[in-house]
Amino acid sequence: MKNVMVINMGLKSIRSIIFAENGMKIGSASIAINTAINDKCVEQNPNEWWEKAAIVIHKSMKDAGTQNIDFITVTTSASCLVCVDRYGNSLGRALMVSDKRAEQEALEIKQMPEFQSTFEKTGLDMSSSLMLPKIFWVKKHTPEIFEKTEFFMTPNDFLIYKLTGKCVTDYLNAIKYHYSAETREYPERLLKRLGIKNETLPKVENIGVYIGCVLPDIVHKLGLNAETRVVLSSYDAICSFIGSGVCEEGESSDVSGTVTVFRTLTKREPHSSSKVYNIPYHNEKANIVGGSNNLGGGLIEWVKQCYYLKDEYPYEIMEKEAAESDIGARGLIFLPYLLGERTPIWDDDARGVFLGLERMHTRKDMTRAVFESTGFIDLSIIDAIKENGTDIDNVRLSGGLARINLISQIKADILGKNVLVLSEFETTASGAAMIVLKEQGVCSSMKAAADKFATIRMIINPNMDNHKKYMYMYELYKESYKTLKPLFKKRKEMVDKLKNDKEIQIENL
């Protein structure tokens, strides 16, 4: 029986998970990763990734009781920039996806005529969360690093490079560099205008492609066997979508780890939209529509750190107390934009807000309001997907937030749709394994892989009376953001004048 090792690095931890081809998890290990953060910067250390990757690889094989790994693949957060020198060393900390320093560079690129032709080809707008503005920022603000950079990589590319010595990425990751999945090329004219050499970007391949074996010295260091084959999967949001078992029109998935990833599959041609991504899924002759926000489960970590650090069982107490508050948190609404927001509002300046805070409110109500905001996040993305011409029938839930039953029920009530909670919460890792097994010929189809890996633990039906109440709240939720939008910009101007760049280290973002 074949097995697959998945190196899965999110924003808060790096994991190694070993799956058998029948879908069983036979070994795993995880270590937290540190994040350096201030008002604009969100950074991690690539050297820490690689050091901790070696640790979790060893531990997961010990847990599985085997060193016989047939395939290894990597799936990480997308749109995080790593600058690598000619010797394969990172030239400093990585700019993570929610890093906002390249806001001005994104605006500057949008005004270039070369970008207009790129936009016509890709349909992808420009924002600070993407790769080219980040690279352009490095060129303008740290030219010494720009000049020394041999390759501009994502974390996916970096870890694969460490394993194989090859700078290669999949076409879905490459889209974040404004690569055209249709013409299969990087935006040459735009790159030339920006002064970025084409050869500094990774070579692009299809997902599921065999890249090569692990380097001999790395095989010895990691304790792998020399025949282990490294195979491309893709970035975490795509892998988690595939791992959710979505195979039919109208099915969608909500994977809420640190961030919330909400996507649906369609075999129709959706409309273009600046609010959500429309990604061609060549392997299945379909499109994946949706996007990721900046914090999903990370909101719950924030609540824990603010209010529940002294509690022995913080998540259980949070759920109990949120259930003791009323629907609507006794008139309290939370805007969940603690790190700005990506899908669907794309506003780097937005910040978190409790609206309607009164003297009577307690941490129970504040926790309830944060729980309810996770459902409004989903609904706002669904609204953008519908504008894209695609409808949603049901939602498959996975990720850490799916472990909290109250949040799953709140989401069902807010969406007014059946919610299917999966047995496997680690859908990012299982999705990467499914890609490898299907594309390497071990599984006959993605549906056959989904039948093994994506079983349903329970179905939650919506309470439609609660749904009606939540619709009143949702209108105020949307109106609150629209009203506060100009004030968020003024707040940013104020923060810039205060010049408070004190860095905070966060473990478990």
Coordinates of C-alpha atoms in Angstrom, one line a residue:
M1 CA 0.0 0.0 0.0
K2 CA 1.4 3.4 -1.0
N3 CA 1.7 6.2 1.5
V4 CA 2.1 10.0 1.2
M5 CA 3.9 12.4 3.6
V6 CA 2.4 15.9 3.5
I7 CA 4.4 18.9 4.8
N8 CA 1.6 21.3 5.7
M9 CA 2.6 24.8 6.9
G10 CA -0.1 27.3 7.8
L11 CA 0.3 30.7 9.5
K12 CA 0.7 29.3 13.0
S13 CA 2.3 25.8 12.7
I14 CA 4.1 23.4 10.5
R15 CA 2.9 19.8 10.4
S16 CA 4.0 16.5 8.9
I17 CA 1.1 14.1 8.3
I18 CA 1.5 10.6 6.7
F19 CA -1.5 9.1 5.0
A20 CA -2.0 5.6 3.6
E21 CA -3.7 5.4 0.2
N22 CA -7.0 4.2 1.9
G23 CA -7.3 7.6 3.6
M24 CA -6.1 6.6 7.0
K25 CA -3.8 8.9 8.9
I26 CA -0.9 6.8 10.1
G27 CA 1.5 9.3 11.6
S28 CA 1.6 13.1 12.4
A29 CA 3.6 15.7 14.2
S30 CA 3.2 19.5 14.6
I31 CA 5.2 22.5 16.0
A32 CA 4.1 26.1 16.4
I33 CA 5.8 28.8 14.3
N34 CA 6.5 32.3 15.5
T35 CA 5.2 35.4 13.7
A36 CA 6.6 39.0 14.0
I37 CA 3.8 41.5 13.6
N38 CA 3.1 45.2 13.9
D39 CA 0.6 47.5 12.2
K40 CA 1.9 46.9 8.7
C41 CA 4.4 44.0 8.9
V42 CA 3.6 40.3 9.2
E43 CA 6.8 38.3 9.0
Q44 CA 8.1 34.7 9.6
N45 CA 11.6 33.2 9.5
P46 CA 12.1 30.7 6.6
N47 CA 15.1 29.2 8.4
E48 CA 12.7 28.3 11.3
W49 CA 10.4 26.6 8.7
W50 CA 13.1 24.4 7.5
E51 CA 14.5 23.5 10.9
K52 CA 11.1 22.7 12.2
A53 CA 10.2 20.8 9.0
A54 CA 13.1 18.4 9.8
I55 CA 11.8 17.9 13.3
V56 CA 8.2 17.1 12.4
I57 CA 9.3 14.8 9.5
H58 CA 11.3 12.7 12.0
K59 CA 8.5 12.7 14.6
S60 CA 5.8 11.8 12.1
M61 CA 7.8 8.8 10.8
K62 CA 8.4 7.7 14.3
D63 CA 4.7 8.0 15.0
A64 CA 3.8 6.0 11.9
G65 CA 6.5 3.4 12.7
T66 CA 8.0 3.5 9.2
Q67 CA 10.6 5.3 7.1
N68 CA 9.1 3.9 3.9
I69 CA 7.6 7.0 2.4
D70 CA 6.5 6.7 -1.3
F71 CA 5.6 10.3 -2.0
I72 CA 6.2 13.6 -0.3
T73 CA 4.5 16.9 -1.1
V74 CA 4.3 20.4 0.4
T75 CA 1.4 22.7 0.9
T76 CA 1.7 26.1 2.6
S77 CA 0.2 29.5 2.6
A78 CA 0.3 31.3 -0.7
S79 CA 1.4 34.9 -1.5
C80 CA 4.2 35.0 1.0
L81 CA 7.5 36.2 -0.3
V82 CA 10.8 34.5 0.3
C83 CA 14.0 36.0 -1.2
V84 CA 16.6 33.3 -1.8
D85 CA 20.2 33.7 -2.7
R86 CA 22.3 31.7 -5.2
Y87 CA 23.2 29.2 -2.4
G88 CA 19.6 28.5 -1.5
N89 CA 19.6 30.6 1.7
S90 CA 16.8 33.0 2.6
L91 CA 17.9 36.7 2.6
G92 CA 15.8 37.6 5.7
R93 CA 12.4 37.1 7.0
A94 CA 9.4 36.3 4.7
L95 CA 6.7 38.9 4.0
M96 CA 3.5 36.9 4.8
V97 CA 0.3 37.2 2.8
S98 CA -1.3 39.7 5.2
D99 CA 1.8 42.0 5.3
K100 CA 0.5 45.4 4.1
R101 CA 3.8 47.2 3.3
A102 CA 3.3 46.9 -0.5
E103 CA 0.0 48.9 -0.5
Q104 CA 1.6 51.9 -2.4
E105 CA 3.4 49.5 -4.8
A106 CA 0.1 47.8 -5.6
L107 CA -1.5 51.1 -6.4
E108 CA 1.5 52.2 -8.5
I109 CA 1.4 48.9 -10.5
K110 CA -2.4 49.3 -11.1
Q111 CA -1.7 52.6 -13.0
M112 CA 0.8 51.0 -15.4
P113 CA -0.5 50.3 -18.9
E114 CA 1.4 47.0 -18.8
F115 CA -0.8 46.0 -15.9
Q116 CA -4.0 46.6 -17.9
S117 CA -3.0 44.1 -20.5
T118 CA -2.1 41.6 -17.8
F119 CA -5.4 42.2 -16.1
E120 CA -7.2 41.4 -19.4
K121 CA -5.4 38.1 -19.6
T122 CA -5.7 37.0 -16.0
G123 CA -8.8 38.8 -14.6
L124 CA -6.8 39.2 -11.4
D125 CA -6.7 42.7 -9.8
M126 CA -3.7 44.0 -8.0
S127 CA -3.4 44.1 -4.2
S128 CA -0.6 44.2 -1.6
S129 CA -1.4 40.6 -0.7
L130 CA 0.0 39.3 -4.0
M131 CA 3.5 38.6 -5.1
L132 CA 4.6 41.3 -7.6
P133 CA 3.8 44.3 -5.3
K134 CA 5.8 42.5 -2.6
I135 CA 8.8 42.0 -4.9
F136 CA 8.5 45.6 -6.2
W137 CA 8.5 46.8 -2.5
V138 CA 11.7 44.8 -1.9
K139 CA 13.3 46.4 -4.9
K140 CA 12.4 49.9 -3.8
H141 CA 13.0 49.6 0.0
T142 CA 15.7 46.9 0.3
P143 CA 17.7 47.1 -3.0
E144 CA 20.6 45.2 -1.5
I145 CA 18.4 42.2 -0.9
F146 CA 16.8 42.6 -4.3
E147 CA 20.2 42.5 -6.0
K148 CA 21.3 39.4 -4.1
T149 CA 18.1 37.4 -4.8
E150 CA 18.5 34.5 -7.2
F151 CA 14.8 33.4 -6.8
F152 CA 11.6 35.0 -5.5
M153 CA 9.7 32.1 -3.9
T154 CA 6.6 31.3 -1.9
P155 CA 7.0 29.1 1.2
N156 CA 5.8 26.1 -1.0
D157 CA 8.5 26.8 -3.5
F158 CA 11.1 27.3 -0.8
L159 CA 10.5 24.0 1.0
I160 CA 10.4 22.1 -2.3
Y161 CA 13.7 23.8 -3.2
K162 CA 15.2 22.6 0.0
L163 CA 14.1 19.0 -0.7
T164 CA 15.0 18.8 -4.3
G165 CA 17.3 21.7 -5.3
K166 CA 14.7 22.7 -7.9
C167 CA 13.0 26.1 -8.1
V168 CA 9.5 25.0 -9.3
T169 CA 5.9 25.9 -8.5
D170 CA 2.5 24.8 -9.5
Y171 CA 0.3 26.9 -11.9
L172 CA -2.2 27.8 -9.1
N173 CA 0.6 29.2 -6.9
A174 CA 2.0 30.9 -10.0
I175 CA -1.2 32.8 -10.5
K176 CA -0.3 34.8 -7.4
Y177 CA 2.6 36.2 -9.5
H178 CA 0.0 37.1 -12.2
Y179 CA 0.9 34.1 -14.3
S180 CA -1.7 33.4 -16.9
A181 CA -3.1 29.9 -16.6
E182 CA -4.6 30.1 -20.1
T183 CA -1.5 31.3 -22.0
R184 CA 0.8 29.6 -19.5
E185 CA 3.2 32.5 -19.2
Y186 CA 4.3 35.1 -16.7
P187 CA 3.4 38.8 -17.6
E188 CA 6.7 39.5 -19.5
R189 CA 6.0 43.2 -20.3
L190 CA 4.9 44.0 -16.8
L191 CA 7.9 42.2 -15.3
K192 CA 10.2 44.2 -17.6
R193 CA 8.5 47.5 -16.5
L194 CA 9.0 46.5 -12.8
G195 CA 12.6 45.5 -13.4
I196 CA 12.0 41.9 -12.3
K197 CA 13.8 39.2 -14.3
N198 CA 11.6 36.3 -15.6
E199 CA 14.3 33.8 -14.6
T200 CA 14.1 34.8 -10.9
L201 CA 10.6 33.4 -10.8
P202 CA 9.9 29.6 -10.3
K203 CA 9.4 27.3 -13.2
V204 CA 5.7 26.4 -13.5
E205 CA 4.3 22.9 -13.7
N206 CA 0.8 21.3 -13.4
I207 CA -0.4 20.1 -10.0
G208 CA 0.3 16.4 -9.4
V209 CA 3.6 16.5 -11.4
Y210 CA 6.6 14.4 -10.2
I211 CA 9.5 16.8 -9.7
G212 CA 12.3 14.5 -8.6
C213 CA 13.7 12.5 -5.7
V214 CA 14.9 14.1 -2.4
L215 CA 18.5 15.2 -2.5
P216 CA 20.9 12.6 -1.2
D217 CA 22.2 14.7 1.7
I218 CA 18.7 15.6 2.7
V219 CA 17.6 12.0 2.5
H220 CA 20.3 11.2 5.1
K221 CA 19.4 14.3 7.2
L222 CA 15.7 13.6 7.3
G223 CA 15.8 9.8 7.5
L224 CA 13.8 9.3 4.3
N225 CA 14.5 6.5 1.8
A226 CA 16.3 7.4 -1.4
E227 CA 13.3 6.5 -3.6
T228 CA 10.9 9.0 -2.0
R229 CA 9.3 10.9 -4.9
V230 CA 8.6 14.7 -4.5
V231 CA 5.3 15.6 -6.1
L232 CA 3.7 19.1 -6.6
S233 CA 0.3 19.7 -4.9
S234 CA -0.6 23.3 -4.4
Y235 CA -1.1 26.0 -1.8
D236 CA -3.2 25.3 1.3
A237 CA -6.5 27.0 0.3
I238 CA -6.7 24.9 -2.9
C239 CA -5.6 21.7 -1.1
S240 CA -8.2 22.2 1.7
F241 CA -10.9 22.7 -0.9
I242 CA -10.0 19.5 -2.7
G243 CA -9.7 17.7 0.7
S244 CA -13.2 18.7 1.6
G245 CA -14.4 16.4 -1.1
V246 CA -16.2 19.0 -3.2
C247 CA -16.9 17.3 -6.6
E248 CA -20.3 18.5 -7.7
E249 CA -21.8 21.8 -8.9
G250 CA -23.2 23.8 -6.0
E251 CA -21.1 22.1 -3.3
S252 CA -18.8 24.4 -1.4
S253 CA -16.3 24.3 1.5
D254 CA -15.5 26.4 4.5
V255 CA -12.0 25.5 5.9
S256 CA -11.3 27.7 8.9
G257 CA -7.9 27.3 10.3
T258 CA -6.0 30.5 11.1
V259 CA -7.9 32.1 8.1
T260 CA -11.2 31.2 6.6
V261 CA -11.1 29.7 3.1
F262 CA -14.5 29.6 1.4
R263 CA -14.8 28.3 -2.2
T264 CA -17.1 26.5 -4.5
L265 CA -16.8 24.4 -7.6
T266 CA -18.5 25.2 -10.9
K267 CA -18.2 23.6 -14.4
R268 CA -20.0 26.7 -15.9
E269 CA -18.0 29.7 -16.9
P270 CA -18.4 32.3 -14.1
H271 CA -18.5 36.0 -14.5
S272 CA -15.3 38.0 -13.8
S273 CA -15.2 39.7 -10.4
S274 CA -12.9 41.8 -8.4
K275 CA -14.3 40.4 -5.1
V276 CA -13.5 36.7 -5.4
Y277 CA -11.0 34.6 -7.3
N278 CA -12.0 32.5 -10.3
I279 CA -9.3 29.9 -10.7
P280 CA -9.2 27.3 -13.5
Y281 CA -9.0 23.8 -12.2
H282 CA -7.5 22.2 -15.3
N283 CA -7.2 18.7 -13.8
E284 CA -11.0 18.4 -13.4
K285 CA -12.1 20.7 -16.2
A286 CA -13.8 23.1 -13.8
N287 CA -13.4 26.4 -12.0
I288 CA -12.9 27.1 -8.3
V289 CA -14.6 30.3 -7.2
G290 CA -14.1 32.0 -3.8
G291 CA -11.3 33.3 -1.7
S292 CA -9.6 33.6 1.7
N293 CA -9.9 36.2 4.4
N294 CA -7.2 37.3 6.9
L295 CA -8.5 35.6 10.1
G296 CA -11.0 32.8 10.8
G297 CA -9.9 30.5 13.6
G298 CA -7.3 33.2 14.4
L299 CA -10.2 35.3 15.8
I300 CA -10.8 32.6 18.4
E301 CA -7.1 32.5 19.3
W302 CA -7.3 36.3 19.8
V303 CA -10.3 35.9 22.1
K304 CA -8.5 33.2 24.0
Q305 CA -5.5 35.4 24.5
C306 CA -7.5 38.4 25.5
Y307 CA -10.0 36.8 27.9
Y308 CA -9.4 33.1 28.6
L309 CA -5.6 32.6 29.1
K310 CA -6.1 31.7 32.8
D311 CA -8.8 29.1 32.1
E312 CA -7.7 25.5 32.0
Y313 CA -10.0 24.5 29.1
P314 CA -10.4 27.8 27.2
Y315 CA -12.2 26.5 24.1
E316 CA -14.8 24.6 26.1
I317 CA -15.5 27.6 28.4
M318 CA -15.7 29.9 25.4
E319 CA -18.3 27.7 23.7
K320 CA -20.3 27.4 27.0
E321 CA -20.3 31.1 27.7
A322 CA -21.1 32.1 24.1
A323 CA -24.1 29.7 24.3
E324 CA -25.3 31.5 27.5
S325 CA -25.4 34.8 25.6
D326 CA -28.4 35.5 23.3
I327 CA -28.6 35.3 19.6
G328 CA -27.2 38.6 18.4
A329 CA -25.0 38.8 21.5
R330 CA -27.5 41.2 23.2
G331 CA -27.1 43.8 20.4
L332 CA -23.4 43.5 19.9
I333 CA -21.9 43.2 16.4
F334 CA -18.2 42.4 15.8
L335 CA -16.3 43.4 12.6
P336 CA -13.6 40.8 12.4
Y337 CA -10.9 42.8 10.5
L338 CA -8.1 42.5 13.0
L339 CA -5.5 42.3 10.2
G340 CA -7.4 44.2 7.5
E341 CA -9.3 42.0 5.1
R342 CA -9.0 40.2 1.8
T343 CA -12.0 38.5 0.3
P344 CA -14.5 40.0 -0.3
I345 CA -13.8 43.7 0.7
W346 CA -10.0 43.9 0.0
D347 CA -9.4 46.6 2.5
D348 CA -5.9 46.8 4.1
D349 CA -7.0 49.7 6.3
A350 CA -10.1 48.0 7.9
R351 CA -9.8 47.0 11.6
G352 CA -11.8 45.1 14.2
V353 CA -14.7 46.9 15.8
F354 CA -17.3 46.0 18.5
L355 CA -20.4 47.9 17.6
G356 CA -23.0 48.5 20.3
L357 CA -20.9 47.9 23.4
E358 CA -22.9 48.6 26.6
R359 CA -22.2 48.6 30.3
M360 CA -24.2 45.3 30.6
H361 CA -22.0 43.4 28.2
T362 CA -19.6 40.8 29.5
R363 CA -17.0 38.6 27.9
K364 CA -19.8 36.1 27.2
D365 CA -21.4 38.5 24.8
M366 CA -18.1 39.6 23.2
T367 CA -17.2 36.0 22.6
R368 CA -20.7 35.3 21.1
A369 CA -20.3 38.3 18.8
V370 CA -16.9 37.0 17.6
F371 CA -18.4 33.5 17.0
E372 CA -21.3 35.1 15.0
S373 CA -18.8 37.1 12.9
T374 CA -17.4 33.9 11.6
G375 CA -20.8 33.2 10.0
F376 CA -21.0 36.7 8.5
I377 CA -17.6 36.1 7.0
D378 CA -19.0 33.1 5.1
L379 CA -22.1 34.9 4.1
S380 CA -20.3 37.9 2.7
I381 CA -18.1 35.6 0.6
I382 CA -21.2 33.7 -0.6
D383 CA -22.8 37.0 -1.7
A384 CA -19.7 37.8 -3.7
I385 CA -19.7 34.3 -5.3
K386 CA -23.4 34.8 -6.3
E387 CA -22.5 38.0 -7.9
N388 CA -20.0 35.9 -9.9
G389 CA -22.9 33.9 -11.3
T390 CA -22.5 30.8 -9.1
D391 CA -24.9 29.5 -6.5
I392 CA -24.3 27.5 -3.3
D393 CA -26.4 24.5 -2.2
N394 CA -24.5 23.2 0.9
V395 CA -21.4 23.9 2.8
R396 CA -18.7 21.3 4.0
L397 CA -17.0 22.4 7.2
S398 CA -13.5 21.5 8.3
G399 CA -10.5 23.1 10.0
G400 CA -10.0 23.9 13.6
L401 CA -13.2 26.0 13.9
A402 CA -15.3 23.0 12.9
R403 CA -14.4 21.4 16.2
I404 CA -16.6 24.0 18.0
N405 CA -20.2 22.8 17.5
L406 CA -21.8 26.1 18.5
I407 CA -19.9 27.9 15.7
S408 CA -21.0 25.2 13.2
Q409 CA -24.6 25.7 14.2
I410 CA -24.3 29.5 14.1
K411 CA -22.9 29.2 10.5
A412 CA -25.8 26.9 9.5
D413 CA -28.3 29.4 11.0
I414 CA -26.7 32.5 9.4
L415 CA -26.3 30.8 6.0
G416 CA -29.8 29.2 6.0
K417 CA -28.2 26.1 4.5
N418 CA -27.3 22.6 5.6
V419 CA -23.7 22.4 6.9
L420 CA -21.8 19.1 6.6
V421 CA -19.1 18.7 9.2
L422 CA -16.3 16.4 8.0
S423 CA -14.7 13.7 10.0
E424 CA -11.2 14.8 9.0
F425 CA -10.4 18.4 10.1
E426 CA -7.0 18.4 8.4
T427 CA -8.4 18.8 4.9
T428 CA -5.4 20.8 3.7
A429 CA -3.1 17.8 4.2
S430 CA -5.7 15.2 3.0
G431 CA -6.3 17.3 -0.1
A432 CA -2.6 17.4 -0.9
A433 CA -2.5 13.6 -0.5
M434 CA -5.5 13.2 -2.7
I435 CA -3.8 15.2 -5.5
V436 CA -0.7 13.1 -5.3
L437 CA -2.5 9.8 -5.3
K438 CA -4.9 10.7 -8.1
E439 CA -2.3 12.3 -10.4
Q440 CA 0.3 9.6 -9.8
G441 CA -2.2 6.9 -10.8
V442 CA -2.8 5.4 -7.3
C443 CA -6.5 6.5 -7.2
S444 CA -8.7 6.3 -10.3
S445 CA -10.4 9.7 -9.9
M446 CA -10.7 12.6 -7.5
K447 CA -14.2 11.3 -6.6
A448 CA -12.7 7.9 -5.6
A449 CA -10.1 9.7 -3.5
A450 CA -12.8 11.8 -1.9
D451 CA -14.8 8.7 -0.9
K452 CA -11.8 7.6 1.1
F453 CA -10.6 10.9 2.6
A454 CA -13.6 13.2 3.0
T455 CA -16.2 11.3 5.0
I456 CA -19.0 13.3 6.8
R457 CA -19.2 13.2 10.6
M458 CA -22.6 15.0 11.0
I459 CA -25.1 17.2 9.1
I460 CA -26.3 20.4 10.9
N461 CA -29.7 21.8 9.7
P462 CA -30.3 25.5 10.0
N463 CA -32.9 27.0 12.4
M464 CA -34.8 29.2 10.0
D465 CA -36.3 31.4 12.8
N466 CA -32.7 32.2 13.8
H467 CA -31.8 32.8 10.2
K468 CA -34.4 35.5 9.9
K469 CA -33.0 37.3 13.0
Y470 CA -29.4 37.0 11.7
M471 CA -30.5 38.6 8.4
Y472 CA -31.4 41.8 10.3
M473 CA -28.0 41.7 12.0
Y474 CA -26.2 41.0 8.7
E475 CA -27.6 44.2 7.1
L476 CA -26.2 46.2 10.0
Y477 CA -22.9 44.3 9.8
K478 CA -22.5 45.4 6.2
E479 CA -23.7 48.9 6.8
S480 CA -21.3 49.3 9.8
Y481 CA -18.3 48.5 7.5
K482 CA -19.5 50.9 4.8
T483 CA -20.0 53.7 7.3
L484 CA -16.6 53.2 9.0
K485 CA -14.6 52.7 5.8
P486 CA -13.5 56.4 5.6
L487 CA -12.7 56.4 9.3
F488 CA -10.4 53.4 8.9
K489 CA -8.4 55.4 6.4
K490 CA -8.2 58.3 8.8
R491 CA -7.1 55.9 11.6
K492 CA -4.3 54.6 9.4
E493 CA -3.1 58.2 8.8
M494 CA -3.2 58.8 12.5
V495 CA -1.1 55.6 13.2
D496 CA 1.4 56.6 10.5
K497 CA 1.9 60.0 12.3
L498 CA 2.3 58.3 15.7
K499 CA 5.0 56.1 14.1
N500 CA 4.6 53.2 16.6
D501 CA 6.5 50.4 14.9
K502 CA 7.0 48.2 18.0
E503 CA 7.1 44.6 16.9
I504 CA 5.2 41.9 18.7
Q505 CA 6.1 38.2 18.6
I506 CA 3.0 35.9 18.4
E507 CA 3.1 32.1 18.6
N508 CA 0.0 30.5 17.2
L509 CA -1.3 33.4 15.1

